[in-house]
Tab-separated table of N, CA and C and ligand atoms in Angstrom:
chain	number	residue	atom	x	y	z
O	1	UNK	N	-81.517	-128.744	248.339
O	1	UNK	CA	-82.479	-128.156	249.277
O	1	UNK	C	-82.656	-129.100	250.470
O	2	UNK	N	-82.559	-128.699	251.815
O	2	UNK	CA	-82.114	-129.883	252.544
O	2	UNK	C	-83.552	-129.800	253.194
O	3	UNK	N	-84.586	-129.226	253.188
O	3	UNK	CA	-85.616	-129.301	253.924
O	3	UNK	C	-86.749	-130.242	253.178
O	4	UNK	N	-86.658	-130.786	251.769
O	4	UNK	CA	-87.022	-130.718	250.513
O	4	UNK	C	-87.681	-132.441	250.405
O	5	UNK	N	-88.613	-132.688	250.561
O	5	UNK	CA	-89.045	-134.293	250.514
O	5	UNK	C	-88.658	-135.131	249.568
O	6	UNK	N	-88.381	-134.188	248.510
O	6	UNK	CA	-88.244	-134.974	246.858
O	6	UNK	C	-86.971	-134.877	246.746
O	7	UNK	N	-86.572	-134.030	247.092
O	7	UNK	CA	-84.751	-134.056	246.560
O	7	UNK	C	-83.985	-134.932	247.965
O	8	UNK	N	-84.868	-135.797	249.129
O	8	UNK	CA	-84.436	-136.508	249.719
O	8	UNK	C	-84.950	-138.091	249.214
O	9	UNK	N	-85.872	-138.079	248.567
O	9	UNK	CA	-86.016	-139.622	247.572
O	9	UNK	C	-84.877	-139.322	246.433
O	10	UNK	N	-84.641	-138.418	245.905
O	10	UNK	CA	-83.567	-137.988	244.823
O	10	UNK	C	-82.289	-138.762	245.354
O	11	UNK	N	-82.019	-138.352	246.562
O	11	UNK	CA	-80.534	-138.084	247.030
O	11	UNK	C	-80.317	-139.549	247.903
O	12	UNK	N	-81.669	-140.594	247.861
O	12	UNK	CA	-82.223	-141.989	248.407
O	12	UNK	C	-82.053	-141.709	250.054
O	13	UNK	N	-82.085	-140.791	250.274
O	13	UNK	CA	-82.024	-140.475	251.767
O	13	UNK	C	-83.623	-141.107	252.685
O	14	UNK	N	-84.628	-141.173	251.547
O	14	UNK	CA	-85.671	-141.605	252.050
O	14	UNK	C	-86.577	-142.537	250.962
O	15	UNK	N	-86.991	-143.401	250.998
O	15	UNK	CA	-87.512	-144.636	250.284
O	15	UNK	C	-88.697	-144.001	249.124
O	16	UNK	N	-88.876	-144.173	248.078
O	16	UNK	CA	-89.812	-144.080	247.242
O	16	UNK	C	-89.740	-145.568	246.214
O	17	UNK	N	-91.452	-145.404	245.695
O	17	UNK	CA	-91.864	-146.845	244.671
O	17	UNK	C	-91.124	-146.326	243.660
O	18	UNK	N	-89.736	-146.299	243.048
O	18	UNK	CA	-89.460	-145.723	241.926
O	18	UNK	C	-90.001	-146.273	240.552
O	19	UNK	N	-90.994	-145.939	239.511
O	19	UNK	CA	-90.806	-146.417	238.365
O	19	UNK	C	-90.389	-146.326	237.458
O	20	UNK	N	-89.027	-145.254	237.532
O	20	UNK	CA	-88.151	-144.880	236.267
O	20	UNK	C	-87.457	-143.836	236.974
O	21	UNK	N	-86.573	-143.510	236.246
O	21	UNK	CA	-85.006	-143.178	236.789
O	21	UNK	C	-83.941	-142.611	235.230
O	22	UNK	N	-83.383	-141.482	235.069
O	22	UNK	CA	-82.581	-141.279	234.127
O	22	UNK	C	-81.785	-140.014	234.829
O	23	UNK	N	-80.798	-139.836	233.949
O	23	UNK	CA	-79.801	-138.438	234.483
O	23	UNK	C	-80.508	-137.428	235.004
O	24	UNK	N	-81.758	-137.328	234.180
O	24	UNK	CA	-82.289	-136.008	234.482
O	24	UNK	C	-83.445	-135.777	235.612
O	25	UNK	N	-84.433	-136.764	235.156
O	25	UNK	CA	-85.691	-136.850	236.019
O	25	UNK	C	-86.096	-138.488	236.756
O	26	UNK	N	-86.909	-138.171	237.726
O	26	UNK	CA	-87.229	-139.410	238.899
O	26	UNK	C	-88.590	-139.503	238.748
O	27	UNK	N	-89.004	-140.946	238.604
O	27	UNK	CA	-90.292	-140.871	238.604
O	27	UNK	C	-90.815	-142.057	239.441
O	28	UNK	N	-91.760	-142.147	240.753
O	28	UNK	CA	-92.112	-142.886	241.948
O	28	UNK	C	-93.598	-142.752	242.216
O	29	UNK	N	-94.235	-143.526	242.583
O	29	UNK	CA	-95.455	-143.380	243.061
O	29	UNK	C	-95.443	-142.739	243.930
O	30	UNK	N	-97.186	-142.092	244.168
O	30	UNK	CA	-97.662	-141.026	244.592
O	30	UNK	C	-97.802	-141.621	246.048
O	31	UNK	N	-97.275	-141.329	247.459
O	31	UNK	CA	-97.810	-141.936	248.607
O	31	UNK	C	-99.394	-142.144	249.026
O	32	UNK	N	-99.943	-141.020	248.358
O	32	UNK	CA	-101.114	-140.279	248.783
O	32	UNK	C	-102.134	-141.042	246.979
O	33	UNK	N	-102.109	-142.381	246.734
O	33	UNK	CA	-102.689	-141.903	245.430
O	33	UNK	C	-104.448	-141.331	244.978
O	34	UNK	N	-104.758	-140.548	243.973
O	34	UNK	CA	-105.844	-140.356	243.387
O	34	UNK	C	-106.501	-141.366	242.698
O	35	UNK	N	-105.552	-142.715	242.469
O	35	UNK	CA	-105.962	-143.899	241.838
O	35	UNK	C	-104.671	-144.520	242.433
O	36	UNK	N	-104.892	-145.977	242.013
O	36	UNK	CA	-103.577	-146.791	241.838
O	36	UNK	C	-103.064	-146.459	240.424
O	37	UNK	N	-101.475	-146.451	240.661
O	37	UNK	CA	-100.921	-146.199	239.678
O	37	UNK	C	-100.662	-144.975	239.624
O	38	UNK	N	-100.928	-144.470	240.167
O	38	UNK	CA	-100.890	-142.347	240.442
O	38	UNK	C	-99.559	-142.037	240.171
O	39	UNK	N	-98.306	-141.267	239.319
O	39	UNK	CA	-97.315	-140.947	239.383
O	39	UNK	C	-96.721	-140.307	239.381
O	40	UNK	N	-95.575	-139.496	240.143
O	40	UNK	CA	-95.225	-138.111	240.290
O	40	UNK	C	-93.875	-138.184	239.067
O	41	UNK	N	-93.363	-137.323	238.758
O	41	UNK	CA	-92.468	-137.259	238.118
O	41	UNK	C	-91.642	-135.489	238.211
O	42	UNK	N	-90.338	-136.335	238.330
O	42	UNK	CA	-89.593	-135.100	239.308
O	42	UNK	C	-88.144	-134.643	238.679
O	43	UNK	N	-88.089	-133.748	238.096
O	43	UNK	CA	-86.905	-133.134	237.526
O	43	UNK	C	-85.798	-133.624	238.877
O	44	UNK	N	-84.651	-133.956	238.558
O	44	UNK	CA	-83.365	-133.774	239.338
O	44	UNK	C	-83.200	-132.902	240.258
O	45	UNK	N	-83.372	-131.970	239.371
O	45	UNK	CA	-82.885	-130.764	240.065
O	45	UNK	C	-83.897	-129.667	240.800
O	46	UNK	N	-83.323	-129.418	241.666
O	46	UNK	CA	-84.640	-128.560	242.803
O	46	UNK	C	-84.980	-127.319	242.228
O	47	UNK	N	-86.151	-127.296	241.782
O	47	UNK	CA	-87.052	-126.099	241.092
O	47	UNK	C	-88.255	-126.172	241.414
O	48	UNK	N	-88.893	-124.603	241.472
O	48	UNK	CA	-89.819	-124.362	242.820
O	48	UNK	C	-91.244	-124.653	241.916
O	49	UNK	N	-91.068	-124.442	240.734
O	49	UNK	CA	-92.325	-124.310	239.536
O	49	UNK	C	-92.220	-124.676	238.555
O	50	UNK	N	-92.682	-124.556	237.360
O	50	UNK	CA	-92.817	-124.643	236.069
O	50	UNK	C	-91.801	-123.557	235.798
O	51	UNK	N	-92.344	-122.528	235.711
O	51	UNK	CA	-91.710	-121.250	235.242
O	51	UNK	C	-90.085	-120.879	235.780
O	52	UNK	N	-89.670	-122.154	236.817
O	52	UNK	CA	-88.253	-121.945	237.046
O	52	UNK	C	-87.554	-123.130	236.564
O	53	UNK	N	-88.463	-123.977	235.613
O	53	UNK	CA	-87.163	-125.090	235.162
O	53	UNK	C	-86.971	-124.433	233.289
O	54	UNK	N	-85.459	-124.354	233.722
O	54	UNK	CA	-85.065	-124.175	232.322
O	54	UNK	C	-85.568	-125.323	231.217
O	55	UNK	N	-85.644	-124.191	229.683
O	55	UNK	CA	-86.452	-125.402	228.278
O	55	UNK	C	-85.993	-127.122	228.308
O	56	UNK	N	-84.242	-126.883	228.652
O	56	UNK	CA	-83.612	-127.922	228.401
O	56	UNK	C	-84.472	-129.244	229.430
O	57	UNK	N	-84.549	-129.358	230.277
O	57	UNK	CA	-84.725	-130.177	231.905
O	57	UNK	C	-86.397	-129.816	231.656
O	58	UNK	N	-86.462	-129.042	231.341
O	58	UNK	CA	-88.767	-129.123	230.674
O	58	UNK	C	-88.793	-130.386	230.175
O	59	UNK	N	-88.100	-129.900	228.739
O	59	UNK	CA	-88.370	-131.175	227.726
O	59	UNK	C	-87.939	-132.508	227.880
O	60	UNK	N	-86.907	-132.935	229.181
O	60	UNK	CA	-86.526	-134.105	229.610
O	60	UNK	C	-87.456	-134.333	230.347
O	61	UNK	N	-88.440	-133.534	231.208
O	61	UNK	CA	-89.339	-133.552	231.889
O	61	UNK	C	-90.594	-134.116	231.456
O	62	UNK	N	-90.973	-133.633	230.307
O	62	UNK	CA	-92.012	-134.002	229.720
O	62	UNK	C	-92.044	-134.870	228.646
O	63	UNK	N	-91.236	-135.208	228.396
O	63	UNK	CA	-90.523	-136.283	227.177
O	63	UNK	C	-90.777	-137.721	228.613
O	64	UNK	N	-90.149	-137.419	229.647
O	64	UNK	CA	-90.196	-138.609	230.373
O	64	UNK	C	-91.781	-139.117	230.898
O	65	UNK	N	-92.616	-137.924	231.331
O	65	UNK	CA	-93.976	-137.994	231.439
O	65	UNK	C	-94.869	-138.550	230.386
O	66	UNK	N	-94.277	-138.195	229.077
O	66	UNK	CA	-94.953	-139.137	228.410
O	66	UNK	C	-94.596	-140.908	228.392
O	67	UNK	N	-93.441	-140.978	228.112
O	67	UNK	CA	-92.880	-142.441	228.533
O	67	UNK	C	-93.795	-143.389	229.555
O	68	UNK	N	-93.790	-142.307	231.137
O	68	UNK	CA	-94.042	-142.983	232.046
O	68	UNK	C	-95.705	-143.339	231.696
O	69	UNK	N	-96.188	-142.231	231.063
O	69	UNK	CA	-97.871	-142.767	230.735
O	69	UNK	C	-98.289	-143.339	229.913
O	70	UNK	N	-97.134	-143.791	229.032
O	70	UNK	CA	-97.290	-145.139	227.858
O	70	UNK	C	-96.899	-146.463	228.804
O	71	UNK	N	-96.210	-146.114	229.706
O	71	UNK	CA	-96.236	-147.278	229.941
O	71	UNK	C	-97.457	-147.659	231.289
O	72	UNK	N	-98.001	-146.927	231.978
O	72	UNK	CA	-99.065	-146.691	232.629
O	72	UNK	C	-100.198	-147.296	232.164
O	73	UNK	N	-100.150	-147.121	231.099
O	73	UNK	CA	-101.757	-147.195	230.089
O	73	UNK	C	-101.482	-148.574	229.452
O	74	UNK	N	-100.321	-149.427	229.119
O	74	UNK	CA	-100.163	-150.645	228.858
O	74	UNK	C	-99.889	-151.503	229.865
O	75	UNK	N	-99.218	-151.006	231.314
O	75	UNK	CA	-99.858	-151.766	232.082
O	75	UNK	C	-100.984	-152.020	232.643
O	76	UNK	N	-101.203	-151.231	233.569
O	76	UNK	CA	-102.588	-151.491	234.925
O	76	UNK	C	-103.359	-150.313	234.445
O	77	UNK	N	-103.384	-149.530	233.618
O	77	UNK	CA	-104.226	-148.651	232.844
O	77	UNK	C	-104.715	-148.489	231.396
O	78	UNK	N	-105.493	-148.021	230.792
O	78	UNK	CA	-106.636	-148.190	229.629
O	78	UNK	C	-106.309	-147.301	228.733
O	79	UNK	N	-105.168	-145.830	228.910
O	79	UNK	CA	-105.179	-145.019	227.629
O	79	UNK	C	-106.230	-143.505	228.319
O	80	UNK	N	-106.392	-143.463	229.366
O	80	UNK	CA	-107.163	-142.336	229.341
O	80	UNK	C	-106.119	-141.634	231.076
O	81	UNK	N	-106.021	-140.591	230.881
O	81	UNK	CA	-104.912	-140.243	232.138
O	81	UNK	C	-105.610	-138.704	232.176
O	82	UNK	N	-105.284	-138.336	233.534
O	82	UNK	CA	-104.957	-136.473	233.649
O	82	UNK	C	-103.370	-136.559	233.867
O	83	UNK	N	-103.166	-135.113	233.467
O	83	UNK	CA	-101.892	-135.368	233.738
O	83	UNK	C	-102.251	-133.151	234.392
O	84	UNK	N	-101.544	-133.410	235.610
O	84	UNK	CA	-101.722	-131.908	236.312
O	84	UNK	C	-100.603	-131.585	236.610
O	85	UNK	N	-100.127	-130.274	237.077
O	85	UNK	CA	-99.146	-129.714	237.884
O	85	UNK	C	-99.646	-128.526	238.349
O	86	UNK	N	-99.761	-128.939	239.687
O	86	UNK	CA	-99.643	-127.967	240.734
O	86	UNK	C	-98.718	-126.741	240.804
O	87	UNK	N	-99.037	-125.544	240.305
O	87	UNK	CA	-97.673	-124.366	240.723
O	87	UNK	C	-98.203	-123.795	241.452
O	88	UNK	N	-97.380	-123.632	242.753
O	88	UNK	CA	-97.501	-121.933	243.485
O	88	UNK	C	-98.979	-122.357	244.682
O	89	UNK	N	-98.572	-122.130	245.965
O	89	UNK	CA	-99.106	-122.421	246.751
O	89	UNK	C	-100.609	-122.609	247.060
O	90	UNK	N	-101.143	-121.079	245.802
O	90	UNK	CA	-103.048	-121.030	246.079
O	90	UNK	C	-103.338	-121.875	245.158
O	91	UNK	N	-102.240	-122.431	244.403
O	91	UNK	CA	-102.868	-123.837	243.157
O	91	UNK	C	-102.867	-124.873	243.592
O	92	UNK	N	-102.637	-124.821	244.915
O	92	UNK	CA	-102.428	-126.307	245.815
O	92	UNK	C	-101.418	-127.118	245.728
O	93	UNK	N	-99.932	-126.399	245.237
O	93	UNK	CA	-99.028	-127.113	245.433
O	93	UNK	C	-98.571	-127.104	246.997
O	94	UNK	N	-98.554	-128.364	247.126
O	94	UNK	CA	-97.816	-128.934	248.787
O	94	UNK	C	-96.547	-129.142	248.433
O	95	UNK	N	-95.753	-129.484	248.111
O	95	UNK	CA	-94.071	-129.966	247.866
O	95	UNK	C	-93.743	-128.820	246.923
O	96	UNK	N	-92.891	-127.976	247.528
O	96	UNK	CA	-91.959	-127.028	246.867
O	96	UNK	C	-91.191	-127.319	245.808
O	97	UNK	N	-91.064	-128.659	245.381
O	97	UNK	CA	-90.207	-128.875	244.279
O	97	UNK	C	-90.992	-129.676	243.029
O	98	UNK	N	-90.796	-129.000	242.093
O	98	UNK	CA	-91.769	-129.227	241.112
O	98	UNK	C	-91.883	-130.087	240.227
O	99	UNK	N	-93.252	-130.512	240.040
O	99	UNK	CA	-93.571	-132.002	239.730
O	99	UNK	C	-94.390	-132.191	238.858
O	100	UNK	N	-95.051	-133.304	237.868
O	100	UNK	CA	-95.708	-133.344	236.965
O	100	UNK	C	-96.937	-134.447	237.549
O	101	UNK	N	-97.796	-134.737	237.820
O	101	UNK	CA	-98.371	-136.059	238.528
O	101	UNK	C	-99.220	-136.263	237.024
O	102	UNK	N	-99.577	-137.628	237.175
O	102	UNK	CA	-100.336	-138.704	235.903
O	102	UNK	C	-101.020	-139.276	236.829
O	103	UNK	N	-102.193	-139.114	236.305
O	103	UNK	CA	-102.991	-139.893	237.357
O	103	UNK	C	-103.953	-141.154	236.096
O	104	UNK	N	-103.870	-142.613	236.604
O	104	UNK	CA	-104.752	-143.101	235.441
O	104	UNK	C	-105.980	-143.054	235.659
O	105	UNK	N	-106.934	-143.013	234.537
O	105	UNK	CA	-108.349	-142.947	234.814
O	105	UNK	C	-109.050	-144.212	234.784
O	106	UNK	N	-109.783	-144.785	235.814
O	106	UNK	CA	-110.878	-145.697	235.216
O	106	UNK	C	-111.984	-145.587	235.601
O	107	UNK	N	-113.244	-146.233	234.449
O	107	UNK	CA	-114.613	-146.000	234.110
O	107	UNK	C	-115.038	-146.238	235.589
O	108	UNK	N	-115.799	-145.075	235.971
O	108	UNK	CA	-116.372	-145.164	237.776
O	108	UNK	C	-115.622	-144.993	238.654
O	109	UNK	N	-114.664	-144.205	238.285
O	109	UNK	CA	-113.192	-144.504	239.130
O	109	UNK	C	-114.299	-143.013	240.693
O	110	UNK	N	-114.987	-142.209	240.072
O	110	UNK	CA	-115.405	-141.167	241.003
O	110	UNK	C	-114.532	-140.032	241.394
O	111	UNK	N	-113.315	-140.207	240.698
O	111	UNK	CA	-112.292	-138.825	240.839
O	111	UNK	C	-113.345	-137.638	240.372
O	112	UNK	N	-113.111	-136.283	241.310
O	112	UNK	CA	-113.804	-135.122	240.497
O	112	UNK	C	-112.662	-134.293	240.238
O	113	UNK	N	-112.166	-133.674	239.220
O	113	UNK	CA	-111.436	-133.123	239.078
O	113	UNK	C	-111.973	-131.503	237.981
O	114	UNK	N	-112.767	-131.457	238.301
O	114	UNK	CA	-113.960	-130.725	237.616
O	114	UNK	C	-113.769	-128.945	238.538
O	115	UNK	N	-114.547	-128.120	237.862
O	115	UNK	CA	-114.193	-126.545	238.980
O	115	UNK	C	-115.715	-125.946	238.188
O	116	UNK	N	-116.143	-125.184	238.746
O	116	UNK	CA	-117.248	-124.151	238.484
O	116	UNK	C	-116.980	-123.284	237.059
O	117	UNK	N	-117.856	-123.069	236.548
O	117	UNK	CA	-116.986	-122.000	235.573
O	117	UNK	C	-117.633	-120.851	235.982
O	118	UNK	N	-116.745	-119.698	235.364
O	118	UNK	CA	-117.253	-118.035	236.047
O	118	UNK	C	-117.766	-117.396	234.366
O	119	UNK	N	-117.731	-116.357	234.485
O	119	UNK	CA	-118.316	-115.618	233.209
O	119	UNK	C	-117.703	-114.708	233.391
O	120	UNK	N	-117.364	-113.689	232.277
O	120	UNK	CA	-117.390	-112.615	231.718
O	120	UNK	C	-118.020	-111.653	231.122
O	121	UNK	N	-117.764	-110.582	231.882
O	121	UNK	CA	-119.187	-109.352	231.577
O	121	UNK	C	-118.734	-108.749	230.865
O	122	UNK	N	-118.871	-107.993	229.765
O	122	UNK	CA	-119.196	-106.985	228.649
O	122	UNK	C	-117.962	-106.844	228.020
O	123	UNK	N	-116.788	-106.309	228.167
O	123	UNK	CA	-115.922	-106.323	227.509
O	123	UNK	C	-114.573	-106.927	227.934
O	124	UNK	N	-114.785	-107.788	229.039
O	124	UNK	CA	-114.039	-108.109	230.408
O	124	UNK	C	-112.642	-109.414	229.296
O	125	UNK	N	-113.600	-110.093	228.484
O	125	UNK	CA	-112.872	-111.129	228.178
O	125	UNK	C	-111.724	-110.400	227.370
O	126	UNK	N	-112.419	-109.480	226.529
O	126	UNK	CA	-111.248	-108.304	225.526
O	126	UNK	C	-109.923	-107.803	226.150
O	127	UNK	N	-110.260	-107.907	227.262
O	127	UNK	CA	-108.785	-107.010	228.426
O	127	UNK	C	-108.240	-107.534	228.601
O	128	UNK	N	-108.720	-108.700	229.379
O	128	UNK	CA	-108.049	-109.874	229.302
O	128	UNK	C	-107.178	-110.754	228.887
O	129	UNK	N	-107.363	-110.698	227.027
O	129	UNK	CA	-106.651	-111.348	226.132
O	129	UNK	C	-105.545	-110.564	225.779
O	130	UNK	N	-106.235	-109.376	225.928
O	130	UNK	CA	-104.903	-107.908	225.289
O	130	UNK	C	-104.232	-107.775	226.669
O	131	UNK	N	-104.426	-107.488	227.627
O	131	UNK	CA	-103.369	-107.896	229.023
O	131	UNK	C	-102.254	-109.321	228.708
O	132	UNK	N	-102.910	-110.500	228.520
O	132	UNK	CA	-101.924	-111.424	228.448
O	132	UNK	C	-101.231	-111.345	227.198
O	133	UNK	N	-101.525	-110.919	225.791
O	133	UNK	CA	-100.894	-110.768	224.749
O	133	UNK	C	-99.648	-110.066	224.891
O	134	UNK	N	-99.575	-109.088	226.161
O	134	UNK	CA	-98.816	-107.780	225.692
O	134	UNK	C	-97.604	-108.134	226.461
O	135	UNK	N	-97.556	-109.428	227.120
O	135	UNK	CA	-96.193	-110.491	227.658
O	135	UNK	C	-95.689	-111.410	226.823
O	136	UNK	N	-96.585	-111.965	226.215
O	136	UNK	CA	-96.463	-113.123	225.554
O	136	UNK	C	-95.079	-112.725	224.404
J	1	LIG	P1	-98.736	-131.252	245.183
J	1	LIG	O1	-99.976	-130.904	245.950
J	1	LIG	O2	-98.902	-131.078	243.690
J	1	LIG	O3	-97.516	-130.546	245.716
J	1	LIG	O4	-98.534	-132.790	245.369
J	1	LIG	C1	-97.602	-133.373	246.235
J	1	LIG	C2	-97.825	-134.848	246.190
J	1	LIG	O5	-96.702	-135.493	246.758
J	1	LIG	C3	-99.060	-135.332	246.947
J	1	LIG	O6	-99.966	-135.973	246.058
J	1	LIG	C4	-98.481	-136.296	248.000
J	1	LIG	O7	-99.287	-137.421	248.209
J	1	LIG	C5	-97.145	-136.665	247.392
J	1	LIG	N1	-96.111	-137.055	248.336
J	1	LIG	C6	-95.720	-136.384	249.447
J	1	LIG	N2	-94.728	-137.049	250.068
J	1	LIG	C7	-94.475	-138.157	249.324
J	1	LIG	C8	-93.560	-139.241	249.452
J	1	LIG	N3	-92.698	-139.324	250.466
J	1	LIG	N4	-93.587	-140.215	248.506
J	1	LIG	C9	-94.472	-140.139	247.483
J	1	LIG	N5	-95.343	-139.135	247.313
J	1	LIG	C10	-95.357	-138.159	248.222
J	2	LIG	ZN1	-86.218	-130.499	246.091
């Protein structure tokens, strides 16, 4: 993808903090961090979401995300992390190519990562569950 920010740290066309590296996935600090230590982690290969990386390149994906947050939490971090992904533009993904971020937590750190909750009226939650069941 030649327009693509990540698949140009991929391709070293442009500089990233790398902290791990394998066949499959790239993993570099966050420019922008939510903490120090903030880390993106980036399949190889250019995929727009979740729902477009095949099982195989998931589980290298997330097999490596855990790695990178064991070792997160024994360095400059305590054992307590979010770990988010942004899909699909109204979820606030900015970079088209899809990513896993770890962010470490510390006590007073003042991150809000918190949302309102809504409710459900009368039989609303029932439809709901039977709507998503009937894909699943
Ligand atoms: P998202 O909103 O989930 O798409 O997050 C994209 C993230 O990529 C943001 O947190 C940015 O700070 C980060 N980012 C953008 N460009 C770079 C870059 N060149 N190196 C490292 N992180 C970047
Ligand atoms: Zn890309």
């Amino acid at each position: 993808m030649e327009d693509c920010i990540f698949c140009k740290i991929i391709d070293g066309k442009i500089p990233s903090a790398k902290v791990y590296e394998d066949d499959n996935v790239v993993s570099f600090l966050d420019i922008m961090p939510a903490n120090k230590g903030h880390c993106l982690v980036v399949p190889k290969k250019h995929y727009e979401t979740l729902l477009d990386i095949p099982d195989g390149d998931l589980a290298n994906l997330i097999k490596a995300t855990k790695k990178i947050t064991k070792a997160l939490s024994l360095s400059i971090g305590n054992g307590s992390f979010n770990i988010i992904m942004n899909n699909g533009k109204i979820a606030g993904q900015l970079v088209s190519h899809a990513h896993i971020h770890i962010i470490p937590r510390f006590k007073g750190d003042r991150l809000r990562l918190t949302w309102s909750h809504k409710k459900y009226i009368d039989q609303e939650m029932k439809s709901v569950q039977e709507k998503i069941k009937k894909f699943v």
